[in-house]
Amino acid sequence: MTIPPLSGTEERLSAFVCYRRGMRHLLSTPAIVLYLSFIGFGGFARESGVDLGHALAMTGLIWALPSQVVLIGGIVSGAGLAAIALAVTLASIRLMPMVVALVPELRDRETPRWQLYLVSHVTAITAWVFAMQTVPSLPRYARVPFFAGFGVSLCFLNIGVTAIGYSIAGIVPPLAAAALFFMTPLYFLLTLPSAARLLSDRLALVFGLCLGPVFVHVVPGADLIWTGLVGGVGAYAIGRYRRRAS
Amino acid sequence: MTFSFLDHAWWPYLFIVLAGMVPTQIWRWLGVAFAGNLRDDSEWILLARAVANALVAGVIARLILFPSGALLEVPVWIRLISVALAVSVYYGLGRRLLLGVFSGAGCLMALNGLFTAG
């Protein structure tokens, strides 16, 4: 993955130029893998009997695949609004620590708060991993427009990709659909270590991978929260102890 | 109140907003609010980053081991071998992301075709 040549020494670029530099990454590997995932989502929506317009609204308004899958699962099961809302709430808690970690990376001294709220809308795992990797090498003033250029365009493009997936559902053989679903976790697994700079970050990844499957059985339903809390706090504590010791 | 509770064109969209959008976005808004003016090397941010990494890793493990949809039809051992192959290809051949991802997906299709289709 190439990082655009922006450095603190050259002339200050306009926000629009930075936005377009972010857009240049719409054909990068993370973006392509995400398109494939949304083709899979479009097919899943159609197989679940959801209307095309509703599927597109889900991608544009929610922009978090796990939440969208939980929502459709709830609709199919005939659950009520409150029950589904609760399930989606639980499924998307992970977004909060992700945004908390991302905001200080993105923010310049004079970044207005509304811009951060705006770009938080397009923060999902793909954009988060991408930003944690690429943004630290950019000058601070360029980070929010660069991330917005990538994230907002990615979200809009994927509304169209959802429509493509919806219309070709049934043509894709189930095995190919399985391979599409499989690419997303593979991509995350391969890229996350390079975004993990500190010992605590790397330990957290290992702990999360190991604890996740355990907590699925111990605390089903709330397993992700517990994985994050136990794995994350444990990794942070070990990292802090090692920093103090050295 | 279910998805098909009211027979109006706008009801499903309102349902998507109330049951899907708001419960998701609220965590993003809280994230911006909690980040406040903290610096990227403050202890709270390091803790949040560790929790975020552990959560995402948990999501990965769940997507591989307890998937939904078509991937469920593929046996766990095939999924795990494919993950191992993708990781070795990625680190063995100079960290090429697309190559790693596609080799894993290709391995999944090949093994599943060989061992379960017939």
mmCIF file of C-alpha atoms in Angstrom:
data_model
loop_
_atom_site.group_PDB
_atom_site.id
_atom_site.type_symbol
_atom_site.label_atom_id
_atom_site.label_comp_id
_atom_site.label_asym_id
_atom_site.label_seq_id
_atom_site.Cartn_x
_atom_site.Cartn_y
_atom_site.Cartn_z
ATOM 1 C CA MET A 1 0.000 0.000 0.000
ATOM 2 C CA THR A 2 1.501 3.333 -0.998
ATOM 3 C CA ILE A 3 1.110 6.372 1.159
ATOM 4 C CA PRO A 4 0.716 9.629 -0.765
ATOM 5 C CA PRO A 5 3.760 11.852 -0.584
ATOM 6 C CA LEU A 6 2.577 14.385 1.939
ATOM 7 C CA SER A 7 5.093 15.685 4.394
ATOM 8 C CA GLY A 8 5.252 18.521 6.871
ATOM 9 C CA THR A 9 7.978 20.336 4.984
ATOM 10 C CA GLU A 10 6.230 20.946 1.688
ATOM 11 C CA GLU A 11 3.635 23.596 1.014
ATOM 12 C CA ARG A 12 0.359 23.228 2.883
ATOM 13 C CA LEU A 13 -2.182 21.501 0.648
ATOM 14 C CA SER A 14 -5.840 22.470 0.513
ATOM 15 C CA ALA A 15 -8.379 20.265 2.259
ATOM 16 C CA PHE A 16 -9.888 19.342 -1.095
ATOM 17 C CA VAL A 17 -6.538 18.039 -2.363
ATOM 18 C CA CYS A 18 -6.159 15.939 0.809
ATOM 19 C CA TYR A 19 -9.725 14.677 0.382
ATOM 20 C CA ARG A 20 -8.910 13.536 -3.157
ATOM 21 C CA ARG A 21 -5.703 11.875 -1.963
ATOM 22 C CA GLY A 22 -7.853 9.858 0.413
ATOM 23 C CA MET A 23 -10.113 8.931 -2.493
ATOM 24 C CA ARG A 24 -7.126 7.539 -4.385
ATOM 25 C CA HIS A 25 -7.159 4.588 -1.988
ATOM 26 C CA LEU A 26 -10.590 3.439 -3.182
ATOM 27 C CA LEU A 27 -8.876 0.775 -5.278
ATOM 28 C CA SER A 28 -6.518 -0.368 -2.521
ATOM 29 C CA THR A 29 -6.658 -3.909 -1.150
ATOM 30 C CA PRO A 30 -8.727 -3.040 1.947
ATOM 31 C CA ALA A 31 -11.294 -1.270 -0.232
ATOM 32 C CA ILE A 32 -11.487 -4.169 -2.705
ATOM 33 C CA VAL A 33 -11.938 -6.716 0.076
ATOM 34 C CA LEU A 34 -14.692 -4.557 1.535
ATOM 35 C CA TYR A 35 -16.478 -4.367 -1.850
ATOM 36 C CA LEU A 36 -16.421 -8.151 -1.975
ATOM 37 C CA SER A 37 -17.908 -8.255 1.542
ATOM 38 C CA PHE A 38 -20.714 -5.912 0.521
ATOM 39 C CA ILE A 39 -21.448 -8.011 -2.554
ATOM 40 C CA GLY A 40 -21.872 -10.803 -0.023
ATOM 41 C CA PHE A 41 -24.118 -8.585 2.104
ATOM 42 C CA GLY A 42 -26.304 -7.668 -0.883
ATOM 43 C CA GLY A 43 -26.808 -11.357 -1.592
ATOM 44 C CA PHE A 44 -27.522 -12.081 2.069
ATOM 45 C CA ALA A 45 -30.134 -9.301 2.154
ATOM 46 C CA ARG A 46 -31.928 -10.658 -0.900
ATOM 47 C CA GLU A 47 -31.876 -14.232 0.373
ATOM 48 C CA SER A 48 -33.368 -12.935 3.618
ATOM 49 C CA GLY A 49 -36.271 -11.375 1.743
ATOM 50 C CA VAL A 50 -35.302 -7.745 2.409
ATOM 51 C CA ASP A 51 -36.254 -5.176 -0.262
ATOM 52 C CA LEU A 52 -33.472 -3.606 -2.334
ATOM 53 C CA GLY A 53 -34.231 -0.076 -1.083
ATOM 54 C CA HIS A 54 -34.095 -1.254 2.520
ATOM 55 C CA ALA A 55 -30.780 -3.033 1.986
ATOM 56 C CA LEU A 56 -29.268 0.118 0.437
ATOM 57 C CA ALA A 57 -30.602 2.251 3.293
ATOM 58 C CA MET A 58 -28.954 -0.114 5.786
ATOM 59 C CA THR A 59 -25.563 0.221 4.121
ATOM 60 C CA GLY A 60 -25.783 4.016 3.880
ATOM 61 C CA LEU A 61 -27.291 4.722 7.295
ATOM 62 C CA ILE A 62 -25.659 2.076 9.483
ATOM 63 C CA TRP A 63 -22.337 1.452 7.693
ATOM 64 C CA ALA A 64 -21.223 -1.404 9.923
ATOM 65 C CA LEU A 65 -21.552 -4.895 8.477
ATOM 66 C CA PRO A 66 -22.008 -6.786 11.768
ATOM 67 C CA SER A 67 -24.838 -4.420 12.792
ATOM 68 C CA GLN A 68 -26.483 -4.825 9.382
ATOM 69 C CA VAL A 69 -26.291 -8.606 9.585
ATOM 70 C CA VAL A 70 -27.757 -8.554 13.118
ATOM 71 C CA LEU A 71 -30.550 -6.226 11.966
ATOM 72 C CA ILE A 72 -31.504 -8.480 9.053
ATOM 73 C CA GLY A 73 -31.278 -11.541 11.278
ATOM 74 C CA GLY A 74 -33.674 -9.860 13.685
ATOM 75 C CA ILE A 75 -36.094 -8.832 10.924
ATOM 76 C CA VAL A 76 -36.126 -12.389 9.538
ATOM 77 C CA SER A 77 -36.822 -13.813 12.986
ATOM 78 C CA GLY A 78 -39.783 -11.429 13.315
ATOM 79 C CA ALA A 79 -38.384 -9.809 16.472
ATOM 80 C CA GLY A 80 -39.699 -6.478 17.713
ATOM 81 C CA LEU A 81 -38.029 -3.116 17.356
ATOM 82 C CA ALA A 82 -36.739 -2.910 20.932
ATOM 83 C CA ALA A 83 -35.224 -6.399 20.880
ATOM 84 C CA ILE A 84 -33.439 -5.785 17.588
ATOM 85 C CA ALA A 85 -32.234 -2.346 18.696
ATOM 86 C CA LEU A 86 -30.761 -3.931 21.818
ATOM 87 C CA ALA A 87 -28.997 -6.637 19.800
ATOM 88 C CA VAL A 88 -27.575 -4.066 17.374
ATOM 89 C CA THR A 89 -26.461 -1.903 20.306
ATOM 90 C CA LEU A 90 -24.545 -4.824 21.764
ATOM 91 C CA ALA A 91 -23.072 -5.732 18.371
ATOM 92 C CA SER A 92 -21.672 -2.246 17.789
ATOM 93 C CA ILE A 93 -20.150 -1.376 21.168
ATOM 94 C CA ARG A 94 -16.730 -2.034 19.623
ATOM 95 C CA LEU A 95 -17.106 1.185 17.611
ATOM 96 C CA MET A 96 -16.728 3.345 20.711
ATOM 97 C CA PRO A 97 -13.158 2.420 21.750
ATOM 98 C CA MET A 98 -12.230 2.390 18.058
ATOM 99 C CA VAL A 99 -13.396 5.978 17.613
ATOM 100 C CA VAL A 100 -11.823 7.010 20.943
ATOM 101 C CA ALA A 101 -8.491 5.635 19.677
ATOM 102 C CA LEU A 102 -8.845 7.158 16.202
ATOM 103 C CA VAL A 103 -9.880 10.718 17.105
ATOM 104 C CA PRO A 104 -6.541 11.787 18.653
ATOM 105 C CA GLU A 105 -4.759 10.434 15.546
ATOM 106 C CA LEU A 106 -6.999 12.425 13.203
ATOM 107 C CA ARG A 107 -7.358 15.681 15.076
ATOM 108 C CA ASP A 108 -5.389 18.819 14.364
ATOM 109 C CA ARG A 109 -5.295 21.584 16.950
ATOM 110 C CA GLU A 110 -8.060 23.569 15.251
ATOM 111 C CA THR A 111 -10.194 20.699 13.934
ATOM 112 C CA PRO A 112 -13.827 21.598 14.690
ATOM 113 C CA ARG A 113 -15.777 19.057 16.698
ATOM 114 C CA TRP A 114 -18.509 18.696 14.015
ATOM 115 C CA GLN A 115 -15.959 17.375 11.522
ATOM 116 C CA LEU A 116 -15.006 14.645 13.972
ATOM 117 C CA TYR A 117 -18.665 13.709 14.503
ATOM 118 C CA LEU A 118 -19.086 13.621 10.731
ATOM 119 C CA VAL A 119 -16.128 11.348 10.017
ATOM 120 C CA SER A 120 -17.023 9.144 12.989
ATOM 121 C CA HIS A 121 -20.034 8.087 10.889
ATOM 122 C CA VAL A 122 -17.788 6.390 8.346
ATOM 123 C CA THR A 123 -15.553 4.756 10.954
ATOM 124 C CA ALA A 124 -15.944 1.004 10.685
ATOM 125 C CA ILE A 125 -13.303 -1.707 10.923
ATOM 126 C CA THR A 126 -11.895 -1.325 7.383
ATOM 127 C CA ALA A 127 -11.529 2.438 7.517
ATOM 128 C CA TRP A 128 -10.222 2.221 11.072
ATOM 129 C CA VAL A 129 -7.453 -0.263 10.270
ATOM 130 C CA PHE A 130 -6.592 1.735 7.155
ATOM 131 C CA ALA A 131 -6.462 5.027 9.071
ATOM 132 C CA MET A 132 -4.434 3.689 12.010
ATOM 133 C CA GLN A 133 -1.864 2.487 9.460
ATOM 134 C CA THR A 134 -1.665 5.438 7.053
ATOM 135 C CA VAL A 135 -2.686 8.561 8.925
ATOM 136 C CA PRO A 136 0.280 8.841 11.360
ATOM 137 C CA SER A 137 2.615 9.492 8.407
ATOM 138 C CA LEU A 138 0.558 12.501 7.225
ATOM 139 C CA PRO A 139 0.807 16.060 8.524
ATOM 140 C CA ARG A 140 -1.925 16.723 11.078
ATOM 141 C CA TYR A 141 -3.863 19.283 9.012
ATOM 142 C CA ALA A 142 -4.292 16.723 6.197
ATOM 143 C CA ARG A 143 -5.595 13.849 8.302
ATOM 144 C CA VAL A 144 -9.325 14.628 8.664
ATOM 145 C CA PRO A 145 -9.889 15.518 4.964
ATOM 146 C CA PHE A 146 -7.786 12.531 3.866
ATOM 147 C CA PHE A 147 -9.760 10.158 6.077
ATOM 148 C CA ALA A 148 -13.061 11.732 4.997
ATOM 149 C CA GLY A 149 -12.088 11.336 1.344
ATOM 150 C CA PHE A 150 -11.467 7.651 1.871
ATOM 151 C CA GLY A 151 -14.266 6.863 4.310
ATOM 152 C CA VAL A 152 -17.148 8.894 2.869
ATOM 153 C CA SER A 153 -16.461 7.798 -0.717
ATOM 154 C CA LEU A 154 -16.070 4.200 0.429
ATOM 155 C CA CYS A 155 -19.469 4.334 2.124
ATOM 156 C CA PHE A 156 -21.193 5.831 -0.938
ATOM 157 C CA LEU A 157 -19.527 3.388 -3.323
ATOM 158 C CA ASN A 158 -20.622 0.474 -1.200
ATOM 159 C CA ILE A 159 -24.275 1.502 -1.462
ATOM 160 C CA GLY A 160 -23.839 0.781 -5.172
ATOM 161 C CA VAL A 161 -21.890 -2.393 -4.457
ATOM 162 C CA THR A 162 -24.724 -3.593 -2.203
ATOM 163 C CA ALA A 163 -27.084 -3.118 -5.157
ATOM 164 C CA ILE A 164 -24.763 -5.158 -7.393
ATOM 165 C CA GLY A 165 -24.575 -7.935 -4.809
ATOM 166 C CA TYR A 166 -28.353 -7.837 -4.464
ATOM 167 C CA SER A 167 -28.929 -8.179 -8.186
ATOM 168 C CA ILE A 168 -26.428 -10.985 -8.764
ATOM 169 C CA ALA A 169 -27.562 -13.012 -5.728
ATOM 170 C CA GLY A 170 -28.469 -16.494 -6.800
ATOM 171 C CA ILE A 171 -26.021 -16.354 -9.694
ATOM 172 C CA VAL A 172 -23.073 -16.587 -7.298
ATOM 173 C CA PRO A 173 -22.611 -20.243 -6.268
ATOM 174 C CA PRO A 174 -22.768 -20.794 -2.487
ATOM 175 C CA LEU A 175 -19.100 -21.780 -2.340
ATOM 176 C CA ALA A 176 -18.061 -18.482 -3.962
ATOM 177 C CA ALA A 177 -20.335 -16.652 -1.530
ATOM 178 C CA ALA A 178 -18.608 -18.458 1.341
ATOM 179 C CA ALA A 179 -15.214 -17.391 -0.029
ATOM 180 C CA LEU A 180 -16.471 -13.772 -0.221
ATOM 181 C CA PHE A 181 -17.540 -13.859 3.435
ATOM 182 C CA PHE A 182 -14.181 -15.431 4.318
ATOM 183 C CA MET A 183 -12.090 -12.613 2.821
ATOM 184 C CA THR A 184 -13.137 -10.019 5.382
ATOM 185 C CA PRO A 185 -11.736 -11.732 8.513
ATOM 186 C CA LEU A 186 -8.652 -12.776 6.522
ATOM 187 C CA TYR A 187 -7.975 -9.209 5.524
ATOM 188 C CA PHE A 188 -8.411 -7.956 9.094
ATOM 189 C CA LEU A 189 -6.173 -10.696 10.414
ATOM 190 C CA LEU A 190 -3.356 -9.855 7.997
ATOM 191 C CA THR A 191 -3.465 -6.052 8.337
ATOM 192 C CA LEU A 192 -4.117 -5.521 12.019
ATOM 193 C CA PRO A 193 -0.597 -6.482 13.212
ATOM 194 C CA SER A 194 0.935 -3.723 11.086
ATOM 195 C CA ALA A 195 -1.379 -1.126 12.639
ATOM 196 C CA ALA A 196 -0.495 -2.363 16.143
ATOM 197 C CA ARG A 197 2.482 -0.271 17.162
ATOM 198 C CA LEU A 198 2.818 -0.909 20.885
ATOM 199 C CA LEU A 199 3.287 -4.096 22.873
ATOM 200 C CA SER A 200 -0.147 -3.524 24.431
ATOM 201 C CA ASP A 201 -1.757 -3.309 20.961
ATOM 202 C CA ARG A 202 -0.154 -6.551 19.789
ATOM 203 C CA LEU A 203 -0.947 -8.398 23.007
ATOM 204 C CA ALA A 204 -4.538 -7.165 22.722
ATOM 205 C CA LEU A 205 -4.818 -8.754 19.278
ATOM 206 C CA VAL A 206 -3.506 -12.093 20.546
ATOM 207 C CA PHE A 207 -5.726 -11.986 23.640
ATOM 208 C CA GLY A 208 -8.759 -11.060 21.543
ATOM 209 C CA LEU A 209 -8.208 -13.940 19.118
ATOM 210 C CA CYS A 210 -7.820 -16.426 21.986
ATOM 211 C CA LEU A 211 -10.503 -15.090 24.338
ATOM 212 C CA GLY A 212 -13.150 -14.456 21.672
ATOM 213 C CA PRO A 213 -14.011 -18.121 21.059
ATOM 214 C CA VAL A 214 -13.886 -18.859 24.812
ATOM 215 C CA PHE A 215 -16.287 -16.053 25.749
ATOM 216 C CA VAL A 216 -18.716 -17.103 23.009
ATOM 217 C CA HIS A 217 -19.411 -20.118 25.232
ATOM 218 C CA VAL A 218 -18.981 -18.456 28.636
ATOM 219 C CA VAL A 219 -21.063 -15.304 28.059
ATOM 220 C CA PRO A 220 -22.975 -15.813 24.793
ATOM 221 C CA GLY A 221 -24.417 -12.556 23.491
ATOM 222 C CA ALA A 222 -22.079 -10.359 25.511
ATOM 223 C CA ASP A 223 -18.920 -12.172 24.395
ATOM 224 C CA LEU A 224 -17.457 -9.318 22.347
ATOM 225 C CA ILE A 225 -17.675 -6.807 25.204
ATOM 226 C CA TRP A 226 -15.996 -9.222 27.579
ATOM 227 C CA THR A 227 -13.338 -10.109 25.015
ATOM 228 C CA GLY A 228 -12.580 -6.407 24.566
ATOM 229 C CA LEU A 229 -12.577 -5.562 28.262
ATOM 230 C CA VAL A 230 -10.630 -8.562 29.581
ATOM 231 C CA GLY A 231 -8.234 -8.809 26.635
ATOM 232 C CA GLY A 232 -7.776 -5.060 26.253
ATOM 233 C CA VAL A 233 -7.344 -4.184 29.927
ATOM 234 C CA GLY A 234 -5.021 -7.173 30.417
ATOM 235 C CA ALA A 235 -2.894 -6.203 27.423
ATOM 236 C CA TYR A 236 -2.811 -2.576 28.561
ATOM 237 C CA ALA A 237 -1.752 -3.591 32.084
ATOM 238 C CA ILE A 238 1.086 -5.802 30.821
ATOM 239 C CA GLY A 239 2.195 -3.106 28.369
ATOM 240 C CA ARG A 240 2.165 -0.473 31.086
ATOM 241 C CA TYR A 241 4.101 -2.713 33.471
ATOM 242 C CA ARG A 242 6.762 -3.392 30.804
ATOM 243 C CA ARG A 243 7.030 0.320 29.965
ATOM 244 C CA ARG A 244 7.586 1.115 33.636
ATOM 245 C CA ALA A 245 10.084 -1.700 34.079
ATOM 246 C CA SER A 246 12.284 -0.723 31.159
ATOM 247 C CA MET B 1 -43.609 -3.443 16.591
ATOM 248 C CA THR B 2 -41.996 -5.544 13.914
ATOM 249 C CA PHE B 3 -40.506 -4.688 10.542
ATOM 250 C CA SER B 4 -43.834 -5.310 8.794
ATOM 251 C CA PHE B 5 -45.888 -3.753 11.635
ATOM 252 C CA LEU B 6 -47.237 -0.836 9.547
ATOM 253 C CA ASP B 7 -48.178 -1.098 5.896
ATOM 254 C CA HIS B 8 -46.609 2.206 4.915
ATOM 255 C CA ALA B 9 -43.623 2.678 2.602
ATOM 256 C CA TRP B 10 -41.833 4.799 5.222
ATOM 257 C CA TRP B 11 -42.220 2.412 8.147
ATOM 258 C CA PRO B 12 -39.359 0.015 7.220
ATOM 259 C CA TYR B 13 -37.023 2.993 6.799
ATOM 260 C CA LEU B 14 -38.002 4.391 10.183
ATOM 261 C CA PHE B 15 -37.479 0.898 11.577
ATOM 262 C CA ILE B 16 -33.982 0.766 10.044
ATOM 263 C CA VAL B 17 -33.172 4.163 11.584
ATOM 264 C CA LEU B 18 -34.498 3.245 15.046
ATOM 265 C CA ALA B 19 -33.362 -0.374 15.268
ATOM 266 C CA GLY B 20 -30.161 -0.169 13.189
ATOM 267 C CA MET B 21 -28.797 3.314 12.691
ATOM 268 C CA VAL B 22 -29.271 4.930 16.114
ATOM 269 C CA PRO B 23 -27.987 1.918 18.135
ATOM 270 C CA THR B 24 -24.871 1.862 15.926
ATOM 271 C CA GLN B 25 -24.167 5.590 15.636
ATOM 272 C CA ILE B 26 -24.577 6.240 19.342
ATOM 273 C CA TRP B 27 -21.275 4.448 20.024
ATOM 274 C CA ARG B 28 -19.496 6.537 17.391
ATOM 275 C CA TRP B 29 -20.851 9.773 18.911
ATOM 276 C CA LEU B 30 -19.871 8.608 22.394
ATOM 277 C CA GLY B 31 -16.418 7.771 21.019
ATOM 278 C CA VAL B 32 -15.907 11.341 19.791
ATOM 279 C CA ALA B 33 -17.294 12.700 23.060
ATOM 280 C CA PHE B 34 -15.056 10.512 25.231
ATOM 281 C CA ALA B 35 -11.957 11.194 23.158
ATOM 282 C CA GLY B 36 -12.435 14.825 24.276
ATOM 283 C CA ASN B 37 -9.140 16.575 23.982
ATOM 284 C CA LEU B 38 -6.985 13.623 24.925
ATOM 285 C CA ARG B 39 -3.615 13.311 23.189
ATOM 286 C CA ASP B 40 -2.829 10.197 21.154
ATOM 287 C CA ASP B 41 -0.226 9.073 23.727
ATOM 288 C CA SER B 42 -2.319 9.594 26.858
ATOM 289 C CA GLU B 43 -2.928 6.567 29.072
ATOM 290 C CA TRP B 44 -6.696 6.563 28.418
ATOM 291 C CA ILE B 45 -6.106 6.469 24.675
ATOM 292 C CA LEU B 46 -3.611 3.612 25.032
ATOM 293 C CA LEU B 47 -6.210 1.722 27.076
ATOM 294 C CA ALA B 48 -8.955 2.459 24.518
ATOM 295 C CA ARG B 49 -6.673 1.275 21.730
ATOM 296 C CA ALA B 50 -5.934 -1.987 23.516
ATOM 297 C CA VAL B 51 -9.668 -2.582 24.108
ATOM 298 C CA ALA B 52 -10.436 -1.733 20.464
ATOM 299 C CA ASN B 53 -7.759 -4.116 19.203
ATOM 300 C CA ALA B 54 -8.989 -6.932 21.445
ATOM 301 C CA LEU B 55 -12.584 -6.339 20.290
ATOM 302 C CA VAL B 56 -11.661 -6.366 16.618
ATOM 303 C CA ALA B 57 -9.613 -9.523 17.147
ATOM 304 C CA GLY B 58 -12.662 -11.029 18.841
ATOM 305 C CA VAL B 59 -14.774 -10.103 15.802
ATOM 306 C CA ILE B 60 -12.215 -11.819 13.537
ATOM 307 C CA ALA B 61 -12.244 -14.995 15.607
ATOM 308 C CA ARG B 62 -16.037 -15.016 15.550
ATOM 309 C CA LEU B 63 -16.247 -14.429 11.791
ATOM 310 C CA ILE B 64 -13.923 -17.386 11.199
ATOM 311 C CA LEU B 65 -15.142 -19.828 13.855
ATOM 312 C CA PHE B 66 -18.819 -18.888 14.207
ATOM 313 C CA PRO B 67 -19.815 -17.339 10.877
ATOM 314 C CA SER B 68 -23.267 -16.705 9.496
ATOM 315 C CA GLY B 69 -24.593 -17.522 6.052
ATOM 316 C CA ALA B 70 -22.809 -19.461 3.362
ATOM 317 C CA LEU B 71 -19.541 -19.875 5.285
ATOM 318 C CA LEU B 72 -21.350 -22.088 7.801
ATOM 319 C CA GLU B 73 -21.458 -24.853 5.167
ATOM 320 C CA VAL B 74 -17.649 -24.999 5.075
ATOM 321 C CA PRO B 75 -16.189 -27.263 7.815
ATOM 322 C CA VAL B 76 -14.167 -25.561 10.562
ATOM 323 C CA TRP B 77 -10.962 -27.439 9.744
ATOM 324 C CA ILE B 78 -11.013 -26.159 6.166
ATOM 325 C CA ARG B 79 -11.490 -22.604 7.429
ATOM 326 C CA LEU B 80 -8.555 -22.971 9.828
ATOM 327 C CA ILE B 81 -6.200 -24.483 7.239
ATOM 328 C CA SER B 82 -7.107 -21.680 4.838
ATOM 329 C CA VAL B 83 -6.341 -19.069 7.511
ATOM 330 C CA ALA B 84 -2.974 -20.718 8.181
ATOM 331 C CA LEU B 85 -2.164 -20.767 4.460
ATOM 332 C CA ALA B 86 -3.140 -17.112 4.013
ATOM 333 C CA VAL B 87 -0.957 -16.073 6.962
ATOM 334 C CA SER B 88 2.050 -18.059 5.703
ATOM 335 C CA VAL B 89 1.679 -16.777 2.134
ATOM 336 C CA TYR B 90 1.361 -13.214 3.421
ATOM 337 C CA TYR B 91 4.449 -13.336 5.642
ATOM 338 C CA GLY B 92 6.423 -15.736 3.416
ATOM 339 C CA LEU B 93 6.034 -13.768 0.189
ATOM 340 C CA GLY B 94 6.847 -10.237 1.269
ATOM 341 C CA ARG B 95 3.565 -9.158 2.863
ATOM 342 C CA ARG B 96 1.443 -8.868 -0.244
ATOM 343 C CA LEU B 97 -2.048 -8.334 1.066
ATOM 344 C CA LEU B 98 -4.115 -9.185 -1.988
ATOM 345 C CA LEU B 99 -2.067 -12.352 -2.512
ATOM 346 C CA GLY B 100 -2.583 -13.424 1.101
ATOM 347 C CA VAL B 101 -6.327 -12.801 1.068
ATOM 348 C CA PHE B 102 -6.928 -14.507 -2.275
ATOM 349 C CA SER B 103 -4.755 -17.521 -1.477
ATOM 350 C CA GLY B 104 -6.777 -18.067 1.695
ATOM 351 C CA ALA B 105 -10.083 -17.729 -0.145
ATOM 352 C CA GLY B 106 -8.830 -19.946 -2.989
ATOM 353 C CA CYS B 107 -7.675 -22.606 -0.519
ATOM 354 C CA LEU B 108 -11.110 -22.547 1.098
ATOM 355 C CA MET B 109 -12.868 -23.105 -2.216
ATOM 356 C CA ALA B 110 -10.420 -25.799 -3.357
ATOM 357 C CA LEU B 111 -10.504 -27.846 -0.136
ATOM 358 C CA ASN B 112 -14.255 -27.532 0.189
ATOM 359 C CA GLY B 113 -14.719 -28.591 -3.418
ATOM 360 C CA LEU B 114 -12.439 -31.578 -2.892
ATOM 361 C CA PHE B 115 -13.725 -32.861 0.419
ATOM 362 C CA THR B 116 -17.364 -31.951 0.829
ATOM 363 C CA ALA B 117 -18.950 -31.546 -2.593
ATOM 364 C CA GLY B 118 -18.579 -35.165 -3.629
#
